[in-house]
mmCIF file of C-alpha atoms in Angstrom:
data_model
loop_
_atom_site.group_PDB
_atom_site.id
_atom_site.type_symbol
_atom_site.label_atom_id
_atom_site.label_comp_id
_atom_site.label_asym_id
_atom_site.label_seq_id
_atom_site.Cartn_x
_atom_site.Cartn_y
_atom_site.Cartn_z
ATOM 1 C CA UNK A 1 1.601 1.453 -15.196
ATOM 2 C CA UNK A 2 0.852 4.368 -13.010
ATOM 3 C CA UNK A 3 -2.108 3.487 -10.797
ATOM 4 C CA UNK A 4 -0.521 2.425 -7.563
ATOM 5 C CA UNK A 5 -0.949 4.143 -4.189
ATOM 6 C CA UNK A 6 2.823 4.658 -3.706
ATOM 7 C CA UNK A 7 2.531 4.481 0.065
ATOM 8 C CA UNK A 8 6.138 3.504 0.657
ATOM 9 C CA UNK A 9 7.334 6.695 -0.926
ATOM 10 C CA UNK A 10 5.188 8.976 1.357
ATOM 11 C CA UNK A 11 5.454 11.804 -1.210
ATOM 12 C CA UNK A 12 3.332 14.992 -1.152
ATOM 13 C CA UNK A 13 2.090 14.179 -4.731
ATOM 14 C CA UNK A 14 0.950 11.016 -6.449
ATOM 15 C CA UNK A 15 3.959 8.761 -7.049
ATOM 16 C CA UNK A 16 4.044 9.066 -10.889
ATOM 17 C CA UNK A 17 4.182 12.850 -10.464
ATOM 18 C CA UNK A 18 7.209 12.933 -8.172
ATOM 19 C CA UNK A 19 9.826 15.082 -9.751
ATOM 20 C CA UNK A 20 13.163 13.611 -10.657
ATOM 21 C CA UNK A 21 15.586 16.328 -11.777
ATOM 22 C CA UNK A 22 12.783 18.726 -12.481
ATOM 23 C CA UNK A 23 10.448 16.449 -14.391
ATOM 24 C CA UNK A 24 7.698 14.137 -13.131
ATOM 25 C CA UNK A 25 8.574 10.467 -13.439
ATOM 26 C CA UNK A 26 5.507 9.923 -15.631
ATOM 27 C CA UNK A 27 6.855 12.500 -18.156
ATOM 28 C CA UNK A 28 10.268 10.933 -18.127
ATOM 29 C CA UNK A 29 9.023 7.368 -18.775
ATOM 30 C CA UNK A 30 6.605 8.534 -21.470
ATOM 31 C CA UNK A 31 9.420 10.380 -23.270
ATOM 32 C CA UNK A 32 11.577 7.198 -23.263
ATOM 33 C CA UNK A 33 8.762 5.179 -24.636
ATOM 34 C CA UNK A 34 7.994 7.764 -27.348
ATOM 35 C CA UNK A 35 11.614 7.822 -28.387
ATOM 36 C CA UNK A 36 11.758 4.023 -28.596
ATOM 37 C CA UNK A 37 10.294 1.631 -31.152
ATOM 38 C CA UNK A 38 6.926 1.575 -29.280
ATOM 39 C CA UNK A 39 4.194 2.674 -31.647
ATOM 40 C CA UNK A 40 1.559 3.888 -29.107
ATOM 41 C CA UNK A 41 2.014 4.953 -25.498
ATOM 42 C CA UNK A 42 -0.891 4.682 -23.003
ATOM 43 C CA UNK A 43 -1.059 5.285 -19.195
ATOM 44 C CA UNK A 44 -2.841 2.791 -16.961
ATOM 45 C CA UNK A 45 -4.175 4.922 -14.141
ATOM 46 C CA UNK A 46 -6.659 4.170 -11.297
ATOM 47 C CA UNK A 47 -8.929 5.983 -8.892
ATOM 48 C CA UNK A 48 -5.821 6.219 -6.599
ATOM 49 C CA UNK A 49 -4.107 8.554 -9.184
ATOM 50 C CA UNK A 50 -6.645 11.112 -10.498
ATOM 51 C CA UNK A 51 -3.994 13.786 -10.987
ATOM 52 C CA UNK A 52 -1.792 11.354 -12.843
ATOM 53 C CA UNK A 53 -4.696 10.644 -15.132
ATOM 54 C CA UNK A 54 -5.073 14.327 -15.922
ATOM 55 C CA UNK A 55 -1.304 14.636 -16.549
ATOM 56 C CA UNK A 56 -1.337 11.611 -18.874
ATOM 57 C CA UNK A 57 -4.186 13.111 -20.856
ATOM 58 C CA UNK A 58 -2.230 16.385 -21.080
ATOM 59 C CA UNK A 59 0.727 14.389 -22.442
ATOM 60 C CA UNK A 60 -1.567 12.721 -24.968
ATOM 61 C CA UNK A 61 -1.114 9.285 -23.358
ATOM 62 C CA UNK A 62 -4.752 8.127 -23.795
ATOM 63 C CA UNK A 63 -5.263 6.795 -20.180
ATOM 64 C CA UNK A 64 -6.791 3.464 -19.372
ATOM 65 C CA UNK A 65 -8.620 3.729 -16.048
ATOM 66 C CA UNK A 66 -8.085 0.436 -14.246
ATOM 67 C CA UNK A 67 -9.917 -0.442 -11.047
ATOM 68 C CA UNK A 68 -6.936 0.126 -8.717
ATOM 69 C CA UNK A 69 -7.080 -3.320 -7.181
ATOM 70 C CA UNK A 70 -3.247 -3.830 -7.390
ATOM 71 C CA UNK A 71 -0.576 -4.093 -9.995
ATOM 72 C CA UNK A 72 -1.384 -7.643 -11.262
ATOM 73 C CA UNK A 73 -5.109 -6.897 -11.456
ATOM 74 C CA UNK A 74 -4.665 -3.536 -13.152
ATOM 75 C CA UNK A 75 -2.160 -4.994 -15.687
ATOM 76 C CA UNK A 76 -4.582 -7.747 -16.593
ATOM 77 C CA UNK A 77 -7.352 -5.072 -17.004
ATOM 78 C CA UNK A 78 -5.117 -3.061 -19.281
ATOM 79 C CA UNK A 79 -3.890 -6.015 -21.340
ATOM 80 C CA UNK A 80 -7.540 -6.980 -22.080
ATOM 81 C CA UNK A 81 -7.948 -3.592 -23.783
ATOM 82 C CA UNK A 82 -4.829 -3.387 -26.043
ATOM 83 C CA UNK A 83 -3.351 -5.421 -28.820
ATOM 84 C CA UNK A 84 -0.231 -7.547 -28.283
ATOM 85 C CA UNK A 85 2.668 -7.689 -28.104
ATOM 86 C CA UNK A 86 2.807 -4.765 -25.745
ATOM 87 C CA UNK A 87 5.643 -3.084 -23.773
ATOM 88 C CA UNK A 88 4.816 -2.658 -20.114
ATOM 89 C CA UNK A 89 6.724 -0.274 -17.866
ATOM 90 C CA UNK A 90 6.189 1.064 -14.357
ATOM 91 C CA UNK A 91 6.051 4.790 -13.745
ATOM 92 C CA UNK A 92 8.664 4.569 -11.005
ATOM 93 C CA UNK A 93 11.499 3.739 -13.363
ATOM 94 C CA UNK A 94 12.532 7.336 -14.112
ATOM 95 C CA UNK A 95 15.837 6.654 -15.723
ATOM 96 C CA UNK A 96 14.533 4.177 -18.294
ATOM 97 C CA UNK A 97 15.826 5.099 -21.741
ATOM 98 C CA UNK A 98 14.702 4.397 -25.256
ATOM 99 C CA UNK A 99 17.588 1.941 -25.700
ATOM 100 C CA UNK A 100 16.368 -0.108 -22.800
ATOM 101 C CA UNK A 101 12.907 -0.375 -24.246
ATOM 102 C CA UNK A 102 14.280 -1.355 -27.665
ATOM 103 C CA UNK A 103 16.635 -3.957 -26.155
ATOM 104 C CA UNK A 104 13.827 -5.683 -24.278
ATOM 105 C CA UNK A 105 11.615 -5.592 -27.380
ATOM 106 C CA UNK A 106 14.470 -7.160 -29.365
ATOM 107 C CA UNK A 107 15.062 -9.827 -26.560
ATOM 108 C CA UNK A 108 11.355 -10.667 -26.751
ATOM 109 C CA UNK A 109 11.594 -11.335 -30.538
ATOM 110 C CA UNK A 110 7.798 -11.266 -30.964
ATOM 111 C CA UNK A 111 7.177 -13.098 -27.634
ATOM 112 C CA UNK A 112 7.550 -11.984 -24.003
ATOM 113 C CA UNK A 113 10.567 -10.687 -22.140
ATOM 114 C CA UNK A 114 11.203 -9.358 -18.695
ATOM 115 C CA UNK A 115 14.090 -6.977 -17.837
ATOM 116 C CA UNK A 116 15.893 -7.856 -14.556
ATOM 117 C CA UNK A 117 18.925 -6.625 -12.706
ATOM 118 C CA UNK A 118 21.155 -8.383 -10.176
ATOM 119 C CA UNK A 119 20.041 -7.701 -6.649
ATOM 120 C CA UNK A 120 23.713 -7.091 -5.798
ATOM 121 C CA UNK A 121 23.678 -4.121 -8.128
ATOM 122 C CA UNK A 122 20.697 -2.581 -6.421
ATOM 123 C CA UNK A 123 22.265 -3.137 -2.970
ATOM 124 C CA UNK A 124 25.581 -1.691 -4.104
ATOM 125 C CA UNK A 125 23.776 1.420 -5.240
ATOM 126 C CA UNK A 126 21.898 1.676 -1.919
ATOM 127 C CA UNK A 127 18.580 1.308 -3.780
ATOM 128 C CA UNK A 128 15.576 -0.267 -2.202
ATOM 129 C CA UNK A 129 14.982 -3.930 -2.888
ATOM 130 C CA UNK A 130 11.552 -5.679 -2.714
ATOM 131 C CA UNK A 131 12.584 -9.138 -1.366
ATOM 132 C CA UNK A 132 9.185 -10.600 -2.434
ATOM 133 C CA UNK A 133 10.346 -10.079 -6.163
ATOM 134 C CA UNK A 134 13.795 -11.527 -5.872
ATOM 135 C CA UNK A 135 14.468 -14.870 -7.516
ATOM 136 C CA UNK A 136 17.374 -16.995 -8.650
ATOM 137 C CA UNK A 137 18.517 -16.929 -12.260
ATOM 138 C CA UNK A 138 21.374 -19.274 -12.942
ATOM 139 C CA UNK A 139 22.860 -18.808 -9.492
ATOM 140 C CA UNK A 140 22.459 -15.099 -9.376
ATOM 141 C CA UNK A 141 19.779 -13.311 -7.235
ATOM 142 C CA UNK A 142 17.854 -10.958 -9.562
ATOM 143 C CA UNK A 143 14.707 -8.858 -9.538
ATOM 144 C CA UNK A 144 12.443 -7.413 -12.216
ATOM 145 C CA UNK A 145 12.915 -3.805 -13.165
ATOM 146 C CA UNK A 146 9.257 -3.224 -14.150
ATOM 147 C CA UNK A 147 10.098 -3.171 -17.848
ATOM 148 C CA UNK A 148 8.908 -5.977 -20.053
ATOM 149 C CA UNK A 149 7.057 -7.181 -23.078
ATOM 150 C CA UNK A 150 3.882 -9.226 -22.972
ATOM 151 C CA UNK A 151 3.721 -11.312 -26.118
ATOM 152 C CA UNK A 152 0.696 -12.710 -27.969
ATOM 153 C CA UNK A 153 1.511 -16.202 -26.809
ATOM 154 C CA UNK A 154 0.738 -15.302 -23.243
ATOM 155 C CA UNK A 155 -3.017 -14.638 -23.985
ATOM 156 C CA UNK A 156 -4.193 -18.087 -22.756
ATOM 157 C CA UNK A 157 -1.416 -18.605 -20.171
ATOM 158 C CA UNK A 158 -2.745 -16.027 -17.763
ATOM 159 C CA UNK A 159 -1.457 -12.564 -17.129
ATOM 160 C CA UNK A 160 2.358 -12.538 -16.946
ATOM 161 C CA UNK A 161 3.750 -9.925 -14.513
ATOM 162 C CA UNK A 162 7.144 -8.797 -13.383
ATOM 163 C CA UNK A 163 6.429 -10.783 -10.202
ATOM 164 C CA UNK A 164 5.876 -14.013 -12.115
ATOM 165 C CA UNK A 165 9.040 -14.175 -14.175
ATOM 166 C CA UNK A 166 10.542 -17.358 -12.635
ATOM 167 C CA UNK A 167 7.493 -19.458 -13.570
ATOM 168 C CA UNK A 168 6.533 -17.777 -16.833
ATOM 169 C CA UNK A 169 7.782 -20.292 -19.419
ATOM 170 C CA UNK A 170 6.922 -17.886 -22.244
ATOM 171 C CA UNK A 171 9.138 -15.069 -20.983
ATOM 172 C CA UNK A 172 12.752 -14.420 -22.076
ATOM 173 C CA UNK A 173 15.098 -12.953 -19.438
ATOM 174 C CA UNK A 174 16.770 -9.725 -20.377
ATOM 175 C CA UNK A 175 19.470 -9.262 -17.689
ATOM 176 C CA UNK A 176 21.077 -5.842 -17.381
ATOM 177 C CA UNK A 177 23.721 -4.291 -15.184
ATOM 178 C CA UNK A 178 22.760 -0.729 -16.277
ATOM 179 C CA UNK A 179 22.323 1.223 -13.049
ATOM 180 C CA UNK A 180 19.485 3.221 -14.622
ATOM 181 C CA UNK A 181 17.314 0.147 -14.709
ATOM 182 C CA UNK A 182 18.127 -0.686 -11.097
ATOM 183 C CA UNK A 183 16.565 2.454 -9.692
ATOM 184 C CA UNK A 184 12.869 2.043 -9.061
ATOM 185 C CA UNK A 185 11.661 4.996 -6.928
ATOM 186 C CA UNK A 186 9.896 3.288 -4.039
ATOM 187 C CA UNK A 187 11.438 5.079 -1.022
ATOM 188 C CA UNK A 188 12.855 8.579 -0.407
ATOM 189 C CA UNK A 189 16.483 7.330 -0.724
ATOM 190 C CA UNK A 190 15.631 6.204 -4.300
ATOM 191 C CA UNK A 191 14.764 9.794 -5.293
ATOM 192 C CA UNK A 192 18.203 10.921 -4.192
ATOM 193 C CA UNK A 193 19.890 8.080 -6.026
ATOM 194 C CA UNK A 194 17.964 8.674 -9.218
ATOM 195 C CA UNK A 195 18.659 12.502 -9.144
ATOM 196 C CA UNK A 196 22.444 11.766 -8.736
ATOM 197 C CA UNK A 197 22.277 9.821 -12.039
ATOM 198 C CA UNK A 198 20.025 12.080 -14.235
ATOM 199 C CA UNK A 199 21.260 12.856 -17.663
#
């Protein structure tokens, strides 16, 4: 998913093209997906990210051009054009690794799964937290990472998203304390934190 405006980051380039340790976030996420068990990797772009669309094409990601009406809408647009189950990941998760993808796919077990991290972990790191996405999971405040699996059973239940985890009865929770999954690059401080942890 790489079609958002990225206004909170206030970067000189489109958000998916922001460099983390010398590589655009888009490239890093695409590499993690290609090294995972995912069979096909596609980029969901929008009119807000024309340069990202070009870069995605250069990387052989076969872009899907969504309308750019917001994450939920664009995700639904993309899901209507691919077969399921499908792994979804946001382009601002630059430290995602193949083992993260495979762990969430395994947790989904043919259905749906959402990777989350404890909010306390993000705050301990100094990473930005979108309070609108925070929810309680067995007494722990957690938030989605932007990595998940949409399973075939969700087709008639509406479009599951990383903002709808608490009410999505079809989704398995994959809770991780891996700091790499806790670093979504939404604000300038997140760039610094991600670069401190590049491998």
